[in-house]
XYZ file of N, CA and C in Angstrom:
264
model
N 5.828 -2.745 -27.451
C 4.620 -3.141 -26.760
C 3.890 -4.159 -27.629
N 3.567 -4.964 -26.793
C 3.105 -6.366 -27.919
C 1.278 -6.229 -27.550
N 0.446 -5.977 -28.744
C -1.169 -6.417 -28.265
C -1.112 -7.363 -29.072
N -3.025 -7.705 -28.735
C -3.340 -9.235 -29.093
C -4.282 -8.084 -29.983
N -4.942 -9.531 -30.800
C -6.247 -8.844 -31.700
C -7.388 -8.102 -30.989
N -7.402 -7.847 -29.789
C -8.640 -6.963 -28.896
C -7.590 -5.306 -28.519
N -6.637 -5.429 -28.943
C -5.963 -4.187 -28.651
C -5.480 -4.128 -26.881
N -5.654 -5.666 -26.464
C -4.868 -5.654 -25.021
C -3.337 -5.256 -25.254
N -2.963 -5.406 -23.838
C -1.113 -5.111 -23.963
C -0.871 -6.351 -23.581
N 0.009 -7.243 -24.133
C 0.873 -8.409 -23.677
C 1.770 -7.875 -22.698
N 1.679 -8.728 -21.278
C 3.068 -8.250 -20.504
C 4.160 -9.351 -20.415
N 5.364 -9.006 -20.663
C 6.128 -9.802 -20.447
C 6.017 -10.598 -19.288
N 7.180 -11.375 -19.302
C 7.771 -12.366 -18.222
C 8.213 -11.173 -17.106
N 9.187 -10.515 -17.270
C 10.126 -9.908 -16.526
C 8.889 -8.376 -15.796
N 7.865 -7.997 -16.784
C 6.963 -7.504 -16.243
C 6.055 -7.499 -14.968
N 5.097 -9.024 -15.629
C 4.946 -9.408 -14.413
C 5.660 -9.741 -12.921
N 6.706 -10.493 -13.350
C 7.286 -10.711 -12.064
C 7.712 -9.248 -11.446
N 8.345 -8.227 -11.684
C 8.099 -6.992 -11.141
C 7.461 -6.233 -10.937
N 5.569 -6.559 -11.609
C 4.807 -5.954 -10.467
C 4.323 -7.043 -9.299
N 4.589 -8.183 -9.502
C 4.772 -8.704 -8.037
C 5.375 -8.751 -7.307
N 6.862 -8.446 -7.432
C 7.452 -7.802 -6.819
C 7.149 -6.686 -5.959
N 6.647 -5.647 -6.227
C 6.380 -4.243 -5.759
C 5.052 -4.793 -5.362
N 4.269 -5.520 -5.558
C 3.057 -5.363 -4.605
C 3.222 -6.901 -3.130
N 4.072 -7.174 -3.618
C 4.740 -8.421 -2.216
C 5.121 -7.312 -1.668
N 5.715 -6.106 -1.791
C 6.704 -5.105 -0.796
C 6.108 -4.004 -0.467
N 5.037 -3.482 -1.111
C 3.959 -2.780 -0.682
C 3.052 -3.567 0.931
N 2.457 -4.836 0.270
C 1.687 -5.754 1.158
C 3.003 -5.719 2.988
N 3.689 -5.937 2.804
C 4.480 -6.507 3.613
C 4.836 -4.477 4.476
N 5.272 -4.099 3.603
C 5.170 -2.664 4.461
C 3.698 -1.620 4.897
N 2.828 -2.413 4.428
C 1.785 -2.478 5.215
C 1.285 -3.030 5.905
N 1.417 -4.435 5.995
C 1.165 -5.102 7.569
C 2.463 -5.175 8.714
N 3.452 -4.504 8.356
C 4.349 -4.015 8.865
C 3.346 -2.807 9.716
N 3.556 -1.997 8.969
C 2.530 -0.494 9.408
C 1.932 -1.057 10.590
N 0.735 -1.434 9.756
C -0.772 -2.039 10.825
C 0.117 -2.803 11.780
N 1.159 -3.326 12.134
C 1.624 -3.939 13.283
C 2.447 -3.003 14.226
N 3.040 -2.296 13.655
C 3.724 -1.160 14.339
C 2.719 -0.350 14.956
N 1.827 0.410 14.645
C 0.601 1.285 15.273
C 0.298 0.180 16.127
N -0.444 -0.984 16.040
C -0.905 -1.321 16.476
C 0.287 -1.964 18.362
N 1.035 -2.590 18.245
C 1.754 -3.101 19.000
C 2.537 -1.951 19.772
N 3.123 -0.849 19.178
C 3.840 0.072 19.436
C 2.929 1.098 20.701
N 4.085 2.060 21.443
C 3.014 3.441 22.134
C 3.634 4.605 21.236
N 3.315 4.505 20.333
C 3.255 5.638 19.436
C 1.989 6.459 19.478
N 2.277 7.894 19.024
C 1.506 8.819 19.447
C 0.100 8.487 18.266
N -0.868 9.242 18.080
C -1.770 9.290 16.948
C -1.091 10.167 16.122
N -0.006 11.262 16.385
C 0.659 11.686 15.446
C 1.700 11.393 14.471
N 2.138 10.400 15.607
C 3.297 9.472 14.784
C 2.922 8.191 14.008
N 1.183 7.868 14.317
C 0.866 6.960 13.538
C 0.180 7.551 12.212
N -0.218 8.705 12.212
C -0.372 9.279 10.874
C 0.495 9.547 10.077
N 1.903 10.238 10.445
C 2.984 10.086 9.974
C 3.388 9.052 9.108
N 3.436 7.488 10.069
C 2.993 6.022 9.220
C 2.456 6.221 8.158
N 1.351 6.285 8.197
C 0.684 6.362 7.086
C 0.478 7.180 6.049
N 1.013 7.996 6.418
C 1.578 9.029 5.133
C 2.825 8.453 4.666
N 3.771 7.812 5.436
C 4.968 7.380 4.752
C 4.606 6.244 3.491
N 3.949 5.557 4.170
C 3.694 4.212 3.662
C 2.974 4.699 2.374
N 1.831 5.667 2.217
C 1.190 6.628 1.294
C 2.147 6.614 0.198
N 2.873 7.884 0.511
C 4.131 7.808 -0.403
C 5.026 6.644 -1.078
N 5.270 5.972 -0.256
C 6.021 5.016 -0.626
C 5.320 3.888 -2.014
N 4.134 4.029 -1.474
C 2.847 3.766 -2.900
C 3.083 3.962 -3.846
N 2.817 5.102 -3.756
C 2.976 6.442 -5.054
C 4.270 6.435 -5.544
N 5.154 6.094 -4.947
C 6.454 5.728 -5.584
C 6.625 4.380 -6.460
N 5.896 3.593 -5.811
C 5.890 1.791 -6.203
C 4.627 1.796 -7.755
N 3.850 2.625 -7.592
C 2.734 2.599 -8.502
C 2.378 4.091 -8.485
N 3.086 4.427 -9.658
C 2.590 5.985 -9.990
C 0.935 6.236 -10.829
N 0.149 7.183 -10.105
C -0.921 6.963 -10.608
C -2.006 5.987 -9.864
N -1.500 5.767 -8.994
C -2.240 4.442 -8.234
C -3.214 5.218 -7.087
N -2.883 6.298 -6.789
C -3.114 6.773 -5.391
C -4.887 6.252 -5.070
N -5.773 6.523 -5.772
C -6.885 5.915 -5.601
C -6.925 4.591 -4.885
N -6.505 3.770 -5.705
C -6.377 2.270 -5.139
C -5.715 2.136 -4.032
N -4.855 2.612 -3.763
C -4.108 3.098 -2.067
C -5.258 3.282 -1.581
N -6.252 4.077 -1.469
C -7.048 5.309 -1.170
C -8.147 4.012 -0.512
N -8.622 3.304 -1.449
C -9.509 2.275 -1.656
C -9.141 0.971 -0.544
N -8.107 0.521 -1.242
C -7.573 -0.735 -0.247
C -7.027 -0.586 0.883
N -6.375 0.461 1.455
C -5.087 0.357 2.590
C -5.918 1.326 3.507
N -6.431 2.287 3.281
C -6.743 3.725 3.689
C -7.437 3.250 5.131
N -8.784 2.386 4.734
C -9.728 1.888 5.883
C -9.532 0.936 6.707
N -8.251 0.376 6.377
C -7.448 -0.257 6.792
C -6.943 -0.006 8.306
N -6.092 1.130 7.769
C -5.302 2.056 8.645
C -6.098 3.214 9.807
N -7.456 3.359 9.075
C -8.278 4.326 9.899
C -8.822 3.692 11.083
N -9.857 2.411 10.418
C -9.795 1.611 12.111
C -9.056 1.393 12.776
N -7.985 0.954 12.276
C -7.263 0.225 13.337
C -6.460 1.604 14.389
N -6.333 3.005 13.802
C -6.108 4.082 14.411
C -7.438 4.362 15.447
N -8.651 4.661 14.961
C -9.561 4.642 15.291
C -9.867 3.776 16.523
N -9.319 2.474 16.130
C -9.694 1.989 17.768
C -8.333 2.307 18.898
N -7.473 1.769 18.301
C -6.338 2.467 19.207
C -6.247 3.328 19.721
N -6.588 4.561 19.637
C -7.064 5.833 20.160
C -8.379 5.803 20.516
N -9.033 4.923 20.588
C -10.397 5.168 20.753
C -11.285 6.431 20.462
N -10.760 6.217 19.239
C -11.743 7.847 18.806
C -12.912 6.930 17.783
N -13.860 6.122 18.267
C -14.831 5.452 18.045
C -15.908 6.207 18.028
């Protein structure tokens, strides 16, 4: 692990490009998601399902992350359920 004189972490080359990696494939299986609920006649059960998959699939991509899931994607997914079902 390489720091600088402030006690940061240097990330590699091969670092970075693999967490952009995983967050290009996160992004993309979430507006995947939000297009599937949305376009699809899927039930409200099967769109929670969605979103528990996609949940997981997080938590797999970024262990420890679940907050920031929680934060960014979550309210995301609730409106757009929310209006689809019109449970407004």
């Amino acid at each position: 692990m390489n720091e600088n004189s402030e006690g940061a972490r240097q990330y590699t080359e091969a670092e970075i490009k693999e967490e952009s990696r995983k967050i290009r494939l996160l992004r993309r299986l979430v507006d995947f998601s939000l297009s599937l609920i949305a376009q699809s006649s899927i039930s409200i059960e099967e769109a929670q399902r969605v979103v528990q998959a996609v949940r997981n699939q997080a938590c797999i991509l970024f262990p420890g992350k679940e907050a920031t899931f929680e934060l960014l994607y979550t309210p995301r997914f609730r409106r757009l359920i929310a209006e689809k079902f019109s449970l407004l």
